[in-house]
Coordinates of C-alpha atoms and ligand atoms in Angstrom, one line a residue:
M8 CA -0.2 -0.3 0.1
S9 CA 3.0 2.4 0.5
D10 CA 3.5 2.3 -2.7
V11 CA -0.1 2.9 -3.8
I12 CA 0.2 6.1 -1.3
E13 CA 3.7 6.9 -3.2
N14 CA 1.5 6.9 -6.5
L15 CA -1.2 9.1 -5.4
V16 CA 1.7 11.8 -4.3
R17 CA 2.3 14.7 -6.9
P18 CA 5.1 13.9 -8.5
N19 CA 6.3 17.2 -7.7
I20 CA 6.7 16.4 -4.3
R21 CA 7.9 13.3 -4.6
R22 CA 11.2 15.1 -5.8
L23 CA 10.7 17.7 -3.4
K24 CA 14.3 18.0 -1.5
P25 CA 13.0 19.0 1.7
Y26 CA 14.7 22.1 3.6
H27 CA 17.3 20.7 6.4
S28 CA 16.7 22.5 9.3
A29 CA 19.6 23.4 11.9
R30 CA 17.5 20.9 14.9
Q31 CA 16.9 18.0 13.2
D32 CA 20.4 17.1 14.2
F33 CA 21.2 18.4 17.3
L34 CA 18.8 19.9 20.0
S35 CA 21.3 20.7 22.9
G36 CA 25.1 21.6 22.5
V37 CA 26.8 24.9 22.0
L38 CA 24.4 26.1 19.7
L39 CA 25.6 28.2 16.9
D40 CA 24.0 27.0 13.9
A41 CA 20.8 28.7 13.3
N42 CA 21.3 32.6 14.1
E43 CA 19.3 33.0 17.0
N44 CA 20.1 35.4 20.1
S45 CA 22.5 33.3 22.0
L46 CA 22.5 35.8 24.9
G47 CA 18.6 35.4 25.9
T48 CA 15.0 36.4 24.9
T49 CA 13.1 39.8 25.6
A50 CA 9.6 37.9 26.7
P51 CA 11.0 34.8 29.7
T52 CA 8.5 32.6 29.4
D53 CA 8.4 29.9 32.5
G54 CA 12.1 29.0 31.5
I55 CA 10.9 27.8 27.8
A56 CA 13.8 28.4 26.0
L57 CA 11.7 31.0 23.5
N58 CA 15.3 32.3 22.0
R59 CA 15.5 28.8 20.2
Y60 CA 13.7 27.2 17.3
P61 CA 11.7 24.3 18.8
D62 CA 12.2 20.9 17.5
P63 CA 11.4 20.5 14.4
F64 CA 10.5 17.0 14.8
Q65 CA 8.3 17.3 18.1
R66 CA 9.7 14.1 19.2
V67 CA 8.7 14.7 22.9
L68 CA 4.4 15.7 22.1
R69 CA 4.6 13.0 19.6
E70 CA 5.6 10.3 22.2
R71 CA 3.2 11.4 24.3
L72 CA 0.3 11.5 21.7
A73 CA 1.6 8.1 20.3
V74 CA 1.0 6.6 24.5
L75 CA -2.5 8.5 24.5
N76 CA -3.2 7.1 20.6
G77 CA -2.0 3.7 21.5
V78 CA 0.1 4.1 18.2
S79 CA 3.5 4.6 17.7
P80 CA 5.4 8.3 17.3
D81 CA 6.0 7.7 13.6
E82 CA 2.5 7.4 12.8
V83 CA 1.6 10.8 14.3
F84 CA 1.9 14.1 13.1
V85 CA 1.3 17.6 15.1
G86 CA 0.1 20.5 12.9
V87 CA -0.8 24.1 13.6
G88 CA -4.2 22.8 13.9
S89 CA -6.1 20.5 12.0
D90 CA -6.8 22.8 9.6
E91 CA -3.0 22.8 8.8
V92 CA -3.1 19.0 8.3
I93 CA -6.0 19.6 5.4
D94 CA -4.3 21.9 4.0
L95 CA -1.2 19.9 3.7
L96 CA -2.6 16.7 2.2
V97 CA -4.6 19.0 -0.4
R98 CA -1.0 20.5 -1.6
I99 CA 0.9 16.9 -1.1
F100 CA -1.8 14.9 -2.9
C101 CA -3.9 16.7 -5.1
E102 CA -2.4 18.6 -8.4
P103 CA -3.8 21.9 -9.0
G104 CA -6.2 22.5 -11.9
Q105 CA -6.3 18.0 -12.5
D106 CA -7.2 16.8 -9.4
N107 CA -10.3 15.9 -7.0
V108 CA -11.1 15.8 -3.8
I109 CA -14.7 13.8 -2.6
L110 CA -16.7 15.5 0.5
A111 CA -20.3 14.2 2.0
E112 CA -21.8 17.5 2.8
P113 CA -22.7 19.1 4.7
T114 CA -19.7 18.9 6.3
Y115 CA -16.7 21.3 7.8
G116 CA -15.9 23.9 5.5
M117 CA -12.1 23.9 5.7
Y118 CA -11.9 21.1 3.3
R119 CA -13.5 22.9 0.3
V120 CA -11.8 25.9 1.1
A121 CA -7.9 24.3 1.4
A122 CA -9.2 22.7 -1.9
E123 CA -9.9 25.2 -3.9
I124 CA -7.2 27.7 -2.4
Q125 CA -5.5 25.5 -4.4
N126 CA -7.7 24.8 -7.5
V127 CA -8.5 21.1 -6.7
E128 CA -12.0 19.8 -7.5
V129 CA -14.5 20.0 -5.1
R130 CA -16.8 16.8 -5.9
S131 CA -19.7 17.1 -2.9
V132 CA -22.2 13.7 -2.3
L133 CA -24.7 14.8 0.0
L134 CA -25.0 12.9 3.6
T135 CA -28.3 10.9 3.1
D136 CA -32.0 12.5 4.7
D137 CA -30.4 11.4 8.3
F138 CA -26.7 12.2 7.6
Q139 CA -25.3 9.4 6.6
P140 CA -22.9 8.7 3.9
D141 CA -24.0 8.2 1.0
V142 CA -21.5 5.1 0.3
P143 CA -22.8 4.1 -3.6
A144 CA -22.6 7.8 -4.9
L145 CA -19.3 8.2 -3.0
I146 CA -17.8 5.1 -5.0
G147 CA -19.1 6.6 -7.9
A148 CA -17.8 9.9 -7.6
V149 CA -13.9 8.6 -7.5
N150 CA -12.7 8.9 -10.5
D151 CA -8.8 7.9 -11.6
R152 CA -8.0 11.9 -10.3
T153 CA -9.6 11.4 -6.8
K154 CA -6.9 11.3 -3.9
L155 CA -8.6 12.2 -0.9
I156 CA -12.1 11.5 0.6
F157 CA -12.9 13.2 3.6
A158 CA -15.6 12.3 6.2
C159 CA -16.4 14.1 9.5
S160 CA -16.9 11.5 12.2
P161 CA -19.0 13.0 14.2
N162 CA -19.6 15.2 11.8
N163 CA -19.8 19.0 12.1
P164 CA -22.4 21.0 11.4
T165 CA -24.9 17.7 11.7
A166 CA -23.6 16.5 15.1
N167 CA -24.0 12.6 14.2
T168 CA -21.6 9.7 14.1
L169 CA -21.2 8.3 10.7
H170 CA -21.3 4.5 10.6
R171 CA -18.4 2.8 10.8
E172 CA -19.1 0.6 8.6
D173 CA -19.8 2.7 6.1
I174 CA -16.1 4.5 6.5
L175 CA -14.4 0.9 6.2
A176 CA -16.2 0.4 3.1
L177 CA -13.8 3.3 1.4
A178 CA -10.9 1.0 2.8
G179 CA -10.7 -0.4 -1.1
V180 CA -10.7 2.8 -2.7
R181 CA -7.4 4.0 -4.6
A182 CA -7.6 7.5 -2.6
V183 CA -6.3 8.3 0.7
V184 CA -9.4 8.0 3.6
V185 CA -9.7 11.0 5.9
V186 CA -11.6 10.8 8.8
D187 CA -11.9 13.7 10.9
E188 CA -12.3 12.8 14.9
A189 CA -12.1 16.9 15.8
Y190 CA -15.1 16.0 18.2
W191 CA -14.9 11.8 18.8
D192 CA -14.3 12.9 23.0
F193 CA -18.1 14.1 23.2
S194 CA -18.9 10.7 21.2
S195 CA -19.9 7.2 21.9
A196 CA -18.9 5.9 18.8
P197 CA -14.9 3.9 18.9
S198 CA -12.2 5.8 17.3
L199 CA -10.7 4.6 14.2
V200 CA -7.4 5.2 15.3
A201 CA -7.6 1.2 15.4
K202 CA -7.9 1.0 12.0
I203 CA -4.4 2.4 10.6
R204 CA -2.8 -0.7 10.6
E205 CA -5.4 -2.5 8.6
M206 CA -5.8 0.2 6.3
P207 CA -2.8 2.3 5.0
N208 CA -5.1 5.0 3.2
L209 CA -6.5 6.1 6.3
V210 CA -5.7 9.4 8.3
V211 CA -7.7 10.2 11.3
M212 CA -7.5 13.5 12.9
R213 CA -8.0 14.8 16.3
T214 CA -7.5 18.2 17.7
L215 CA -6.6 19.8 21.1
S216 CA -9.5 22.2 20.1
K217 CA -12.9 21.2 21.1
A218 CA -12.5 18.6 24.5
W219 CA -8.9 19.5 25.8
G220 CA -10.1 22.9 25.8
L221 CA -7.1 24.3 23.6
A222 CA -8.3 26.3 20.7
G223 CA -6.3 28.8 21.4
I224 CA -2.5 27.5 21.2
R225 CA -3.4 25.8 17.1
L226 CA -2.9 22.2 17.9
G227 CA -4.1 18.9 16.0
Y228 CA -2.6 16.0 14.6
A229 CA -2.7 13.3 12.6
V230 CA -2.6 9.4 13.2
A231 CA -1.9 7.1 10.0
D232 CA 0.7 5.3 8.5
A233 CA 3.9 6.1 9.1
A234 CA 4.7 6.6 4.7
I235 CA 1.9 8.9 5.2
V236 CA 2.9 10.6 8.1
Q237 CA 6.6 10.8 6.4
W238 CA 5.1 12.9 3.4
L239 CA 3.2 15.3 5.9
M240 CA 6.5 15.7 7.4
K241 CA 8.4 16.4 4.2
V242 CA 6.5 19.3 3.6
K243 CA 5.5 21.0 6.7
P244 CA 7.2 24.5 7.9
P245 CA 10.4 23.4 9.3
Y246 CA 9.3 24.9 12.8
N247 CA 5.2 24.4 12.2
I248 CA 4.8 23.9 16.2
N249 CA 6.3 27.0 18.3
A250 CA 7.6 26.2 22.1
L251 CA 5.1 27.8 24.2
T252 CA 2.2 25.7 21.9
A253 CA 4.1 21.9 22.8
S254 CA 4.8 23.5 26.4
A255 CA 1.0 24.0 26.9
A256 CA 0.1 20.8 24.9
L257 CA 2.3 18.9 27.0
R258 CA 0.7 19.9 30.1
A259 CA -3.0 19.5 29.2
L260 CA -2.0 15.8 28.1
D261 CA -1.0 15.0 32.0
N262 CA -4.1 16.4 32.7
Q263 CA -6.5 14.3 31.1
K264 CA -8.5 14.2 34.6
R265 CA -9.4 17.6 33.9
K266 CA -10.3 16.6 30.4
D267 CA -12.4 14.0 31.3
E268 CA -14.5 16.7 33.5
F269 CA -15.0 19.1 30.7
V270 CA -16.3 16.0 28.5
R271 CA -19.0 15.0 31.4
N272 CA -19.9 18.2 32.2
I273 CA -21.0 19.4 28.7
L274 CA -22.4 16.2 28.0
V275 CA -24.8 17.3 31.5
E276 CA -25.5 20.9 29.6
R277 CA -25.9 19.0 26.4
A278 CA -28.8 16.9 27.5
W279 CA -30.0 20.1 29.3
L280 CA -29.8 22.6 26.9
S281 CA -31.3 19.7 24.4
E282 CA -34.3 19.1 26.1
Q283 CA -34.9 23.2 27.0
L284 CA -34.8 23.8 23.3
S285 CA -36.9 20.8 22.5
A286 CA -39.6 22.9 24.4
I287 CA -39.2 26.1 22.9
P288 CA -42.2 27.2 20.0
A289 CA -39.4 29.1 17.3
V290 CA -37.6 25.5 17.8
R291 CA -39.0 22.5 15.5
M292 CA -36.7 20.2 16.5
V293 CA -33.5 19.4 17.8
F294 CA -31.0 16.6 16.2
P295 CA -29.4 14.2 18.6
S296 CA -25.6 15.0 19.2
E297 CA -22.7 13.3 19.7
T298 CA -20.6 16.4 20.0
N299 CA -20.2 20.0 22.2
F300 CA -22.8 21.3 20.2
L301 CA -26.6 21.1 19.0
L302 CA -28.0 21.6 15.6
V303 CA -31.3 23.6 16.1
R304 CA -34.2 23.8 13.2
C305 CA -36.0 26.6 13.8
T306 CA -39.1 27.7 12.1
D307 CA -37.6 30.7 11.1
A308 CA -33.6 30.5 11.8
R309 CA -32.7 33.9 10.0
R310 CA -35.2 35.5 12.2
V311 CA -34.1 33.4 15.9
Y312 CA -29.9 33.9 14.8
R313 CA -30.5 38.0 14.2
T314 CA -32.9 38.2 17.6
L315 CA -30.3 36.3 19.2
A316 CA -27.3 39.1 18.0
E317 CA -29.2 41.9 19.3
Q318 CA -29.5 40.4 22.3
G319 CA -25.2 39.6 22.0
I320 CA -25.9 35.7 22.5
I321 CA -23.6 34.4 18.6
V322 CA -24.5 31.5 17.2
R323 CA -23.8 29.7 14.3
D324 CA -26.4 30.1 10.9
R325 CA -25.9 26.9 8.7
S326 CA -29.2 27.1 7.2
M327 CA -28.0 28.4 3.7
E328 CA -26.4 24.4 3.9
P329 CA -28.0 21.6 1.5
K330 CA -30.5 20.0 3.9
L331 CA -30.0 22.2 6.8
E332 CA -33.1 24.9 6.1
N333 CA -33.8 26.7 9.1
C334 CA -30.8 25.4 11.3
L335 CA -28.6 27.0 13.2
R336 CA -25.8 25.3 15.1
V337 CA -25.4 26.1 18.5
T338 CA -22.2 25.3 20.8
V339 CA -23.5 23.9 24.7
G340 CA -22.1 26.7 26.9
T341 CA -21.6 27.3 30.7
H342 CA -24.6 26.3 32.6
E343 CA -25.0 30.3 33.1
Q344 CA -24.8 31.2 29.0
N345 CA -27.3 28.3 28.5
V346 CA -30.0 29.7 30.5
R347 CA -29.3 32.8 28.9
L348 CA -29.9 31.0 25.2
I349 CA -33.0 29.6 26.9
D350 CA -34.4 32.6 28.3
A351 CA -33.8 34.9 24.9
M352 CA -35.3 32.2 22.6
R353 CA -38.4 31.6 24.8
T354 CA -38.7 35.3 24.0
I355 CA -39.2 34.5 20.1
E356 CA -42.5 34.5 18.1
P357 CA -42.6 31.0 16.5
Ligands
PLP415 C1 -14.9 18.8 12.1 C2 -13.9 20.2 12.6 N1 -12.5 19.4 12.1 C3 -11.3 20.2 12.5 C4 -11.7 21.6 13.1 C5 -11.1 22.6 13.1 O1 -9.7 22.1 14.0 P1 -8.1 22.8 14.7 O2 -8.8 23.8 15.5 O3 -7.3 21.8 15.1 O4 -7.6 23.2 13.7 C6 -13.2 21.9 13.1 C7 -13.5 23.0 13.8 O5 -14.0 23.3 14.0 C8 -13.8 21.2 12.9 O6 -15.5 21.6 13.1

């Protein structure tokens, strides 16, 4: 399969001689190789050597994420958010103006944006009415220029988990299957990380932006066959993960208990919010959620959106997306925020 993956990679990326950075070979010693400020830093922070370039291979962090996911460090790639992983995958595999990616829409918007920035064709296959992948249509959309198929599970913005067997049905496709598990911590479904050794064309993306409460540090990662990780390492900017981000991520990963507490609280709030919203006249239905947000079908989404905004409550209007007529996406907040939302919603005429 690594041959198959290699053949999917753009020829110029196969030929590329990557940038060789100073810190790949030596992380300590008398460091006079990288034109840093050897005297120190103007922003001393927690003993982190901010005057030094960070480890380009993120050795400690990848080791830690590998343990967390039960894989080996060479099966982990770390990006500036999952958004960087998405962008790099498109740039590694898709020849602008020639190749295509397949999306199961409505879904997270960055897959399309990353492809369109690269002038890569997006083949959109709508989810079924119960927001599941239309497997025959997805496979039917594949041609010999298809490089990536994105599946987001649990899916943003529909909030449901995609059927595992539907994703696994793509194993035989000659393309890379990217499964985005950004919201996995909030779901009851098993992760697909365990499948990467059976399915060498599978990339599972995770992020610290959601359950771990670290959207501000920009850290996402991919778990995949080492061959795919090597391609990602080859094209990434040499020092993509900065020292502050790496340090915060490592401290967070030692604090898994706090993450689990957050998840438990969010699940309690999600159930409460869902029940309350369902009883509101301006709400037609609240979709089941396996995420930290709710998809809410209103009688008039635009009007609800505007009325909430006037009261300083900001939600996301998804009503222009296919199959999401009159739908708003609402993040589960603190209990106080959720009460404010419900109070505001009660004042809106149906
Ligand atoms: C499905 C999905 N994937 C990825 C991301 C972005 O993750 P990151 O913050 O790691 O770039 C989001 C953010 O909303 C998302 O909804």
